[in-house]
Each structure stands twice: as structure tokens, then as C-alpha cells.
CSV table of C-alpha atoms in Angstrom, one decimal:
chain,number,residue,atom,x,y,z
K,1047,MET,CA,37.0,36.2,-89.9
K,1048,LEU,CA,34.2,39.0,-89.2
K,1049,GLN,CA,31.8,36.4,-88.7
K,1050,ASN,CA,33.8,35.2,-85.9
K,1051,LYS,CA,34.4,38.4,-84.5
K,1052,GLU,CA,30.7,39.3,-84.3
K,1053,GLU,CA,30.2,35.7,-82.5
K,1054,LEU,CA,32.7,36.8,-80.1
K,1055,THR,CA,31.2,39.8,-79.6
K,1056,ASP,CA,28.2,38.2,-78.9
K,1057,LYS,CA,29.7,35.6,-76.6
K,1058,GLU,CA,31.2,38.5,-74.4
K,1059,VAL,CA,28.3,40.6,-74.1
K,1060,LEU,CA,26.5,37.3,-73.0
K,1061,ILE,CA,29.2,36.6,-70.5
K,1062,GLU,CA,29.1,40.6,-69.4
K,1063,ALA,CA,25.5,41.0,-68.7
K,1064,PRO,CA,25.1,38.5,-66.0
K,1065,VAL,CA,28.3,40.2,-64.5
K,1066,ARG,CA,26.8,43.5,-64.5
K,1067,LYS,CA,23.8,42.3,-63.1
K,1068,GLU,CA,25.9,40.5,-60.0
K,1069,ASP,CA,27.5,43.9,-59.7
K,1070,SER,CA,24.2,45.6,-59.2
K,1071,SER,CA,23.2,43.0,-56.5
K,1072,LYS,CA,26.1,43.3,-54.6
K,1073,LYS,CA,25.3,47.3,-54.3
K,1074,LYS,CA,21.7,46.8,-53.6
K,1075,ILE,CA,23.1,44.2,-50.6
K,1076,SER,CA,25.9,46.5,-49.3
K,1077,LYS,CA,23.5,49.3,-49.5
K,1078,LEU,CA,21.2,47.3,-47.6
K,1079,PHE,CA,23.8,46.4,-45.0
K,1080,TYR,CA,25.1,49.7,-44.3
K,1081,LYS,CA,21.5,50.9,-43.7
K,1082,ASP,CA,20.7,47.9,-41.3
K,1083,SER,CA,24.2,48.6,-39.7
K,1084,THR,CA,23.3,52.4,-39.2
K,1085,TRP,CA,19.7,51.5,-37.5
K,1086,ALA,CA,21.7,48.8,-35.3
K,1087,ILE,CA,24.2,51.2,-33.9
K,1088,ILE,CA,21.6,54.2,-33.2
K,1089,PHE,CA,19.3,51.3,-31.5
K,1090,LEU,CA,22.6,50.2,-29.5
K,1091,PHE,CA,23.9,53.7,-28.9
K,1092,PRO,CA,22.0,54.4,-25.5
K,1093,HIS,CA,23.4,50.4,-24.2
K,1094,LEU,CA,26.8,51.3,-25.3
K,1095,ILE,CA,26.5,54.5,-23.5
K,1096,LEU,CA,25.7,53.1,-20.3
K,1097,PHE,CA,27.9,50.0,-20.4
K,1098,LEU,CA,30.9,52.6,-20.8
K,1099,ALA,CA,29.7,54.5,-18.0
K,1100,PHE,CA,28.6,51.7,-15.9
K,1101,MET,CA,31.2,49.0,-16.4
K,1102,LEU,CA,34.0,49.7,-18.9
K,1103,PHE,CA,35.2,53.0,-17.2
K,1104,PRO,CA,34.7,51.7,-13.5
K,1105,VAL,CA,36.6,48.2,-14.5
K,1106,ILE,CA,39.4,50.7,-15.8
K,1107,GLY,CA,39.4,53.3,-12.9
K,1108,SER,CA,39.6,50.4,-10.0
K,1109,PHE,CA,42.7,49.0,-12.2
K,1110,VAL,CA,44.2,52.0,-11.7
K,1111,LEU,CA,43.2,52.9,-8.5
K,1112,SER,CA,44.6,49.5,-7.2
K,1113,PHE,CA,47.7,50.8,-7.5
K,1114,ALA,CA,47.0,54.5,-5.3
K,1115,SER,CA,45.8,55.4,-1.9
K,1116,TRP,CA,42.5,57.3,-1.9
K,1117,ASP,CA,39.9,58.1,0.5
K,1118,LEU,CA,37.2,59.5,-1.9
K,1119,ILE,CA,38.1,63.3,-0.7
K,1120,GLY,CA,42.1,63.9,-0.4
K,1121,GLU,CA,44.4,63.5,-3.1
K,1122,LEU,CA,45.4,60.4,-5.1
K,1123,GLU,CA,48.7,59.2,-3.9
K,1124,TRP,CA,50.4,56.3,-6.0
K,1125,ILE,CA,51.9,53.6,-4.2
K,1126,GLY,CA,52.9,51.0,-6.6
K,1127,PHE,CA,52.0,47.7,-5.7
K,1128,GLY,CA,51.8,48.2,-2.0
K,1129,ASN,CA,47.9,47.6,-1.8
K,1130,TYR,CA,48.8,43.9,-2.9
K,1131,VAL,CA,51.7,43.8,-0.4
K,1132,GLU,CA,49.5,44.6,2.1
K,1133,LEU,CA,46.5,42.5,1.1
K,1134,TYR,CA,49.2,39.6,1.3
K,1135,ASN,CA,50.5,40.6,4.9
K,1136,ASP,CA,46.3,41.3,6.0
K,1137,GLU,CA,45.5,38.7,8.6
K,1138,ILE,CA,41.7,39.6,8.3
K,1139,PHE,CA,42.0,39.3,4.2
K,1140,VAL,CA,43.2,35.7,4.9
K,1141,GLU,CA,40.9,34.9,7.5
K,1142,VAL,CA,38.0,36.2,5.1
K,1143,PHE,CA,39.6,34.2,2.3
K,1144,TRP,CA,39.5,31.2,3.9
K,1145,ASN,CA,36.0,31.9,4.9
K,1146,THR,CA,35.2,32.3,1.0
K,1147,VAL,CA,36.7,29.0,0.1
K,1148,ILE,CA,34.7,27.1,2.9
K,1149,PHE,CA,31.7,28.4,2.1
K,1150,THR,CA,32.6,28.1,-1.9
K,1151,ALA,CA,33.9,24.3,-1.4
K,1152,VAL,CA,30.6,23.1,0.6
K,1153,SER,CA,27.7,25.4,-0.9
K,1154,VAL,CA,28.3,24.5,-4.4
K,1155,PRO,CA,28.8,20.9,-4.7
K,1156,VAL,CA,25.8,20.2,-2.0
K,1157,GLY,CA,23.7,22.6,-3.5
K,1158,ILE,CA,24.5,20.9,-7.1
K,1159,PHE,CA,23.9,17.5,-5.7
K,1160,ILE,CA,20.5,18.4,-3.9
K,1161,SER,CA,19.2,20.2,-6.8
K,1162,LEU,CA,20.0,17.4,-9.3
K,1163,LEU,CA,18.2,15.2,-7.1
K,1164,LEU,CA,15.2,17.4,-6.9
K,1165,ALA,CA,15.4,17.9,-10.8
K,1166,VAL,CA,15.2,14.0,-11.1
K,1167,ALA,CA,12.3,13.4,-8.8
K,1168,LEU,CA,10.5,16.5,-10.5
K,1169,ASN,CA,11.2,15.0,-14.2
K,1170,GLN,CA,8.6,12.1,-13.3
K,1171,LYS,CA,5.1,12.0,-14.5
K,1172,ILE,CA,3.4,12.8,-11.2
K,1173,GLY,CA,0.4,14.5,-10.0
K,1174,GLY,CA,1.0,18.1,-9.3
K,1175,ILE,CA,4.2,18.2,-10.6
K,1176,LYS,CA,3.9,22.2,-11.9
K,1177,PHE,CA,3.0,23.3,-8.4
K,1178,TYR,CA,5.9,21.1,-7.0
K,1179,ARG,CA,8.2,23.2,-9.6
K,1180,VAL,CA,6.9,26.7,-8.8
K,1181,ALA,CA,7.1,26.0,-5.3
K,1182,TYR,CA,10.9,25.1,-5.5
K,1183,PHE,CA,11.5,28.2,-8.1
K,1184,LEU,CA,9.8,30.6,-5.5
K,1185,PRO,CA,13.0,31.6,-3.5
K,1186,VAL,CA,14.7,32.1,-6.5
K,1187,ILE,CA,12.7,35.3,-7.2
K,1188,SER,CA,12.0,36.1,-3.7
K,1189,SER,CA,13.5,39.2,-2.2
K,1190,MET,CA,16.6,38.6,-0.4
K,1191,VAL,CA,15.6,40.6,2.3
K,1192,ALA,CA,12.6,38.7,2.9
K,1193,VAL,CA,14.7,36.0,2.4
K,1194,ALA,CA,17.2,36.9,5.5
K,1195,ILE,CA,14.0,37.5,8.0
K,1196,ILE,CA,12.2,34.5,7.4
K,1197,TRP,CA,15.9,32.6,8.2
K,1198,GLN,CA,16.5,34.8,11.0
K,1199,TRP,CA,13.4,33.8,12.6
K,1200,ILE,CA,13.8,29.9,11.7
K,1201,TYR,CA,17.8,30.4,13.5
K,1202,ASN,CA,16.3,32.1,16.5
K,1203,PRO,CA,17.6,30.5,19.7
K,1204,GLU,CA,14.2,31.2,21.4
K,1205,TYR,CA,11.5,30.6,19.4
K,1206,GLY,CA,12.9,29.5,16.5
K,1207,PHE,CA,11.2,27.0,14.0
K,1208,LEU,CA,14.5,24.9,13.7
K,1209,ASN,CA,15.5,25.0,17.1
K,1210,PHE,CA,11.8,23.6,17.9
K,1211,LEU,CA,12.1,20.7,15.8
K,1212,LEU,CA,15.5,19.9,17.3
K,1213,ASN,CA,14.2,19.8,20.5
K,1214,LEU,CA,11.8,17.2,19.7
K,1215,VAL,CA,14.0,14.8,19.4
K,1216,GLY,CA,15.9,16.1,22.2
K,1217,ILE,CA,18.8,18.2,21.0
K,1218,ASP,CA,19.6,21.4,22.6
K,1219,GLY,CA,19.8,23.8,19.1
K,1220,PRO,CA,22.7,26.3,19.5
K,1221,ASN,CA,22.7,30.3,18.8
K,1222,TRP,CA,23.0,29.7,15.1
K,1223,LEU,CA,24.0,33.3,14.0
K,1224,SER,CA,25.9,34.2,17.1
K,1225,SER,CA,28.2,31.1,17.1
K,1226,GLN,CA,31.3,31.2,15.8
K,1227,THR,CA,30.9,27.4,15.3
K,1228,TRP,CA,27.5,27.7,13.7
K,1229,ALA,CA,27.2,31.0,11.9
K,1230,LEU,CA,28.8,30.2,8.4
K,1231,PRO,CA,27.1,26.8,8.0
K,1232,ALA,CA,23.6,28.7,8.9
K,1233,VAL,CA,24.8,31.3,5.8
K,1234,ILE,CA,25.5,28.1,3.9
K,1235,ILE,CA,22.2,26.4,4.4
K,1236,THR,CA,20.3,29.7,3.6
K,1237,THR,CA,22.3,30.2,0.7
K,1238,ILE,CA,21.6,26.6,-0.6
K,1239,TRP,CA,18.1,26.9,-0.2
K,1240,LYS,CA,18.1,30.5,-1.7
K,1241,ASN,CA,19.7,29.0,-5.1
K,1242,LEU,CA,18.3,25.4,-5.4
K,1243,GLY,CA,15.4,26.0,-7.4
K,1244,PHE,CA,17.5,27.5,-10.5
K,1245,ASN,CA,20.0,24.8,-10.5
K,1246,MET,CA,17.0,22.3,-10.2
K,1247,LEU,CA,15.7,24.3,-13.5
K,1248,ILE,CA,18.4,23.7,-15.4
K,1249,PHE,CA,19.1,20.8,-14.9
K,1250,LEU,CA,15.3,19.8,-15.6
K,1251,ALA,CA,15.8,21.3,-18.9
K,1252,GLY,CA,19.0,19.0,-19.3
K,1253,LEU,CA,17.0,16.0,-18.3
K,1254,GLN,CA,14.0,16.7,-21.0
K,1255,GLY,CA,16.8,16.9,-23.6
K,1256,ILE,CA,18.1,13.5,-23.0
K,1257,SER,CA,16.2,10.9,-25.3
K,1258,ASP,CA,14.1,8.1,-24.0
K,1259,SER,CA,15.8,5.6,-26.1
K,1260,TYR,CA,18.9,5.5,-23.9
K,1261,TYR,CA,17.1,4.4,-20.9
K,1262,GLU,CA,15.0,1.7,-23.0
K,1263,ALA,CA,18.0,0.3,-23.9
K,1264,ALA,CA,19.5,0.0,-20.7
K,1265,GLU,CA,16.3,-1.0,-19.5
K,1266,LEU,CA,16.5,-4.0,-21.9
K,1267,ASP,CA,20.0,-5.0,-20.9
K,1268,GLY,CA,18.7,-5.2,-17.3
K,1269,ALA,CA,20.1,-1.7,-16.2
K,1270,SER,CA,18.8,-1.2,-12.7
K,1271,VAL,CA,18.0,2.6,-11.5
K,1272,ILE,CA,21.0,3.7,-10.3
K,1273,GLN,CA,23.1,2.3,-13.3
K,1274,LYS,CA,21.0,4.1,-15.4
K,1275,PHE,CA,21.5,7.4,-13.4
K,1276,ARG,CA,25.3,6.9,-13.4
K,1277,HIS,CA,25.8,5.6,-16.6
K,1278,ILE,CA,23.3,7.4,-18.4
K,1279,THR,CA,22.2,10.7,-16.7
K,1280,ILE,CA,25.3,11.8,-15.3
K,1281,PRO,CA,27.6,11.4,-18.5
K,1282,LEU,CA,24.8,13.4,-20.4
K,1283,LEU,CA,24.1,15.7,-18.4
K,1284,SER,CA,27.5,16.7,-18.0
K,1285,PRO,CA,27.4,19.9,-20.5
K,1286,THR,CA,24.9,21.1,-17.9
K,1287,THR,CA,26.4,20.6,-15.0
K,1288,PHE,CA,29.7,22.1,-16.1
K,1289,PHE,CA,27.7,25.4,-16.6
K,1290,ILE,CA,26.2,25.1,-13.4
K,1291,THR,CA,29.2,24.8,-11.5
K,1292,ILE,CA,30.9,27.4,-13.2
K,1293,MET,CA,27.9,29.7,-12.2
K,1294,ALA,CA,27.6,28.5,-8.8
K,1295,VAL,CA,31.6,28.9,-8.3
K,1296,ILE,CA,31.4,32.5,-9.4
K,1297,ASN,CA,28.1,33.4,-7.2
K,1298,SER,CA,29.8,31.7,-4.1
K,1299,PHE,CA,32.7,33.7,-4.3
K,1300,GLN,CA,30.6,37.0,-4.6
K,1301,VAL,CA,28.3,36.6,-2.1
K,1302,PHE,CA,27.5,39.7,-0.2
K,1303,ASP,CA,23.5,40.2,0.8
K,1304,THR,CA,23.3,37.0,2.4
K,1305,VAL,CA,26.1,37.5,4.9
K,1306,TYR,CA,25.3,41.3,5.1
K,1307,LEU,CA,21.6,41.1,5.8
K,1308,MET,CA,21.7,37.9,8.1
K,1309,THR,CA,25.1,38.4,10.2
K,1310,GLY,CA,27.0,41.4,8.7
K,1311,GLY,CA,30.1,39.3,8.8
K,1312,GLY,CA,30.0,38.3,12.7
K,1313,PRO,CA,30.4,37.2,15.0
K,1314,GLY,CA,33.6,38.5,15.0
K,1315,ARG,CA,34.6,37.6,11.5
K,1316,ALA,CA,33.2,34.2,11.1
K,1317,THR,CA,31.1,34.9,8.3
K,1318,SER,CA,32.8,37.7,7.0
K,1319,VAL,CA,33.9,36.9,3.2
K,1320,ILE,CA,35.9,38.8,0.8
K,1321,VAL,CA,33.0,40.7,-0.7
K,1322,HIS,CA,31.9,42.1,2.5
K,1323,TYR,CA,35.7,42.7,3.8
K,1324,LEU,CA,36.1,44.9,0.1
K,1325,TYR,CA,32.7,46.7,1.0
K,1326,GLN,CA,33.8,47.6,4.3
K,1327,ASN,CA,37.3,48.8,3.4
K,1328,GLY,CA,35.9,50.8,0.1
K,1329,PHE,CA,32.8,52.4,1.8
K,1330,GLU,CA,32.8,52.1,5.3
K,1331,TYR,CA,37.0,52.7,5.9
K,1332,PHE,CA,36.9,54.9,2.7
K,1333,ARG,CA,40.0,53.0,1.7
K,1334,MET,CA,39.2,52.6,-2.3
K,1335,GLY,CA,42.8,51.8,-3.4
K,1336,TYR,CA,42.6,48.9,-1.0
K,1337,ALA,CA,39.3,47.6,-1.8
K,1338,SER,CA,40.1,47.7,-5.6
K,1339,ALA,CA,43.2,45.8,-5.4
K,1340,MET,CA,41.2,43.3,-3.5
K,1341,ALA,CA,38.7,43.2,-5.9
K,1342,TYR,CA,41.4,42.2,-8.5
K,1343,VAL,CA,42.5,39.8,-6.6
K,1344,LEU,CA,38.9,38.3,-6.5
K,1345,PHE,CA,38.5,38.8,-10.1
K,1346,PHE,CA,42.4,36.8,-10.9
K,1347,LEU,CA,41.0,34.1,-8.2
K,1348,VAL,CA,37.8,33.3,-10.0
K,1349,PHE,CA,39.1,33.8,-13.6
K,1350,ILE,CA,41.8,30.7,-12.7
K,1351,LEU,CA,39.0,28.4,-11.3
K,1352,THR,CA,37.0,29.1,-14.1
K,1353,ILE,CA,39.9,28.3,-16.7
K,1354,ILE,CA,40.6,24.8,-14.8
K,1355,GLN,CA,37.0,24.0,-14.7
K,1356,PHE,CA,37.5,24.4,-18.6
K,1357,LEU,CA,40.0,22.5,-19.1
K,1358,ARG,CA,38.8,19.6,-17.1
K,1359,GLN,CA,35.7,19.9,-18.7
K,1360,LYS,CA,37.1,19.6,-22.3
K,1361,ARG,CA,39.5,16.7,-20.9
K,1362,ASN,CA,36.4,14.9,-19.6
K,1363,SER,CA,34.1,15.6,-22.5
K,1364,ILE,CA,32.2,12.9,-23.9
K,1365,TYR,CA,31.2,15.1,-27.2
């Protein structure tokens, strides 16, 4: 009996020993974790302060202001949903809303289609390919002020390059930026040209991630170039296309600098978009509450469109 007790005691010691070692290792890991977490918080603290000061607090403040009337100087007057009701009845807002919808409906699909074709072309093994890729991406990193000046010269009705080309084929070019009809298309063309390189680069990365084995198998089956593009390239690029579409829609609804620099929203309200009208109400008319309400209407529009695209992507996904 004593022997059995001693044996049991030895077994207990053998069992408890690794447990104690395990506990000590856990304590060491937890100490390292808390130490690393402390340093992570210290390094992230400046960024957190900036985020709170310039992102979170303004977002909350603008939401509160959307239910008030304030001109930056006088007292804050609470008006409930008055700003939203006024937006619903504001004919100018309705006009700039449809300008934004037209701008998005044209610039997004056309820009994506052209950038996809460029990406396919620049994915081939041709001479000087790096130069062409840089050349098409250059407008993306160019200043919008410089781009606006160049395109204002291109659209100039008297000595602009575009009307010069049209005159060569016997077409009398319009006064692009001063025309109620042609001002918005002119801004759309400039925007597509400016963003073409970014979309092209993302598509190019997606194309280089597609294995050549798919195309080799299709060639063995006798598939043409168009069939390979339709049944291999486009389906396998769907995640890339989805990302570009989401970003393009968001950016198109938030377009401001191109409109402000090239036309100032004119002539009349022909090129004025939601963000431009929001800027005017907030910083020219000093109607901060009304501008804040407009900002949240824009937010919910973009949010709904993004959710719709997520649902469509999930339904049509091949993965």
C-alpha cells in the first residue's frame, strides 16, 4: 500500500511538473502581449487623436447640425427634419442630383470599359510596354489644377486643340465649357481621362493573376480571342471589376474639384453636382445645417448603391 502511494505521488509530481511549466510560459506570453499592446497604443495614439479630431467628431457634429439651422456666427436653432424637408422641395438640389446621376451613369461604365481594354493591350509582350504604362498612369498623379488648365485650353472654342481637330473633318466645334448641352460631357471626358490610369493599373494586376493554363486550354478547344476574353478574362476579373466599380461610383458621387476648377458649376447649373452645391451652401451661403443634411443624403445614397453592388456581386460570384 505504501509503495502504491509513493508511486501515485511520483505520478502526480510528473503530471504537475509540465502543468507548472505551461503556466509559466502562459504568464510570459501574457506579459509580452501586454508589453506589445502598450507600445502599440503609444504609437497609435497620435493617429487616434487625429482620427477623432478630423474624422469622428466632425461626422457626429455634422449629423447633429443636419437637424439645426446655423450660419457659423449666430446661435444654433433646432429645426428637426426641416433641412431634409427643404431638400425634398429644393428644385436646385433635384437638378444637381440628376446631374450627379448622369455623371455617374456615363463616367463609370465608360471609364471601366476603356481602362479594361487598355489593361488587356498593355498586358501583351510588346516593345516599350513600361513607357506606355507610365504614360497612361501619369494623369492620376498629376495635379487637378494643372489638368483643369490643360483641358480648358483643349476645350477652348477659338484656338483649342479639340475644335481644331473637328475643323479638319468639317465639323464646327461647340463652345464646350460655356454650352448648356456640352459642358457636362466635357467634364465627364476630363474625369475619365484623369482616372483611366488608376483603373487600368488595377485591371492589369488582375490580369497578371490569371493563369495562362486557362487560355492554353481554350486554344486547344479552338476558342477565338473574343471567346477567351468573354468566357475567361471577364469572369475571372469579376472581383477586380467589383472593386473598381465600387470605388468609381463612390468617387463619381463625390466629384468636386473637376467641376469647381473647370466650370464652377456653370453655365447656370448645367455641371453643378451634389458636392458642389453642398460646398456652396456650407461655405458661400453659410447654411451649415442645410449643407450637413445634404451630406447625409449623399452618404445614404452611396451606402445604398454600395450594398446593392455587394449583393449583386455575391449572387453572381463564380467563387
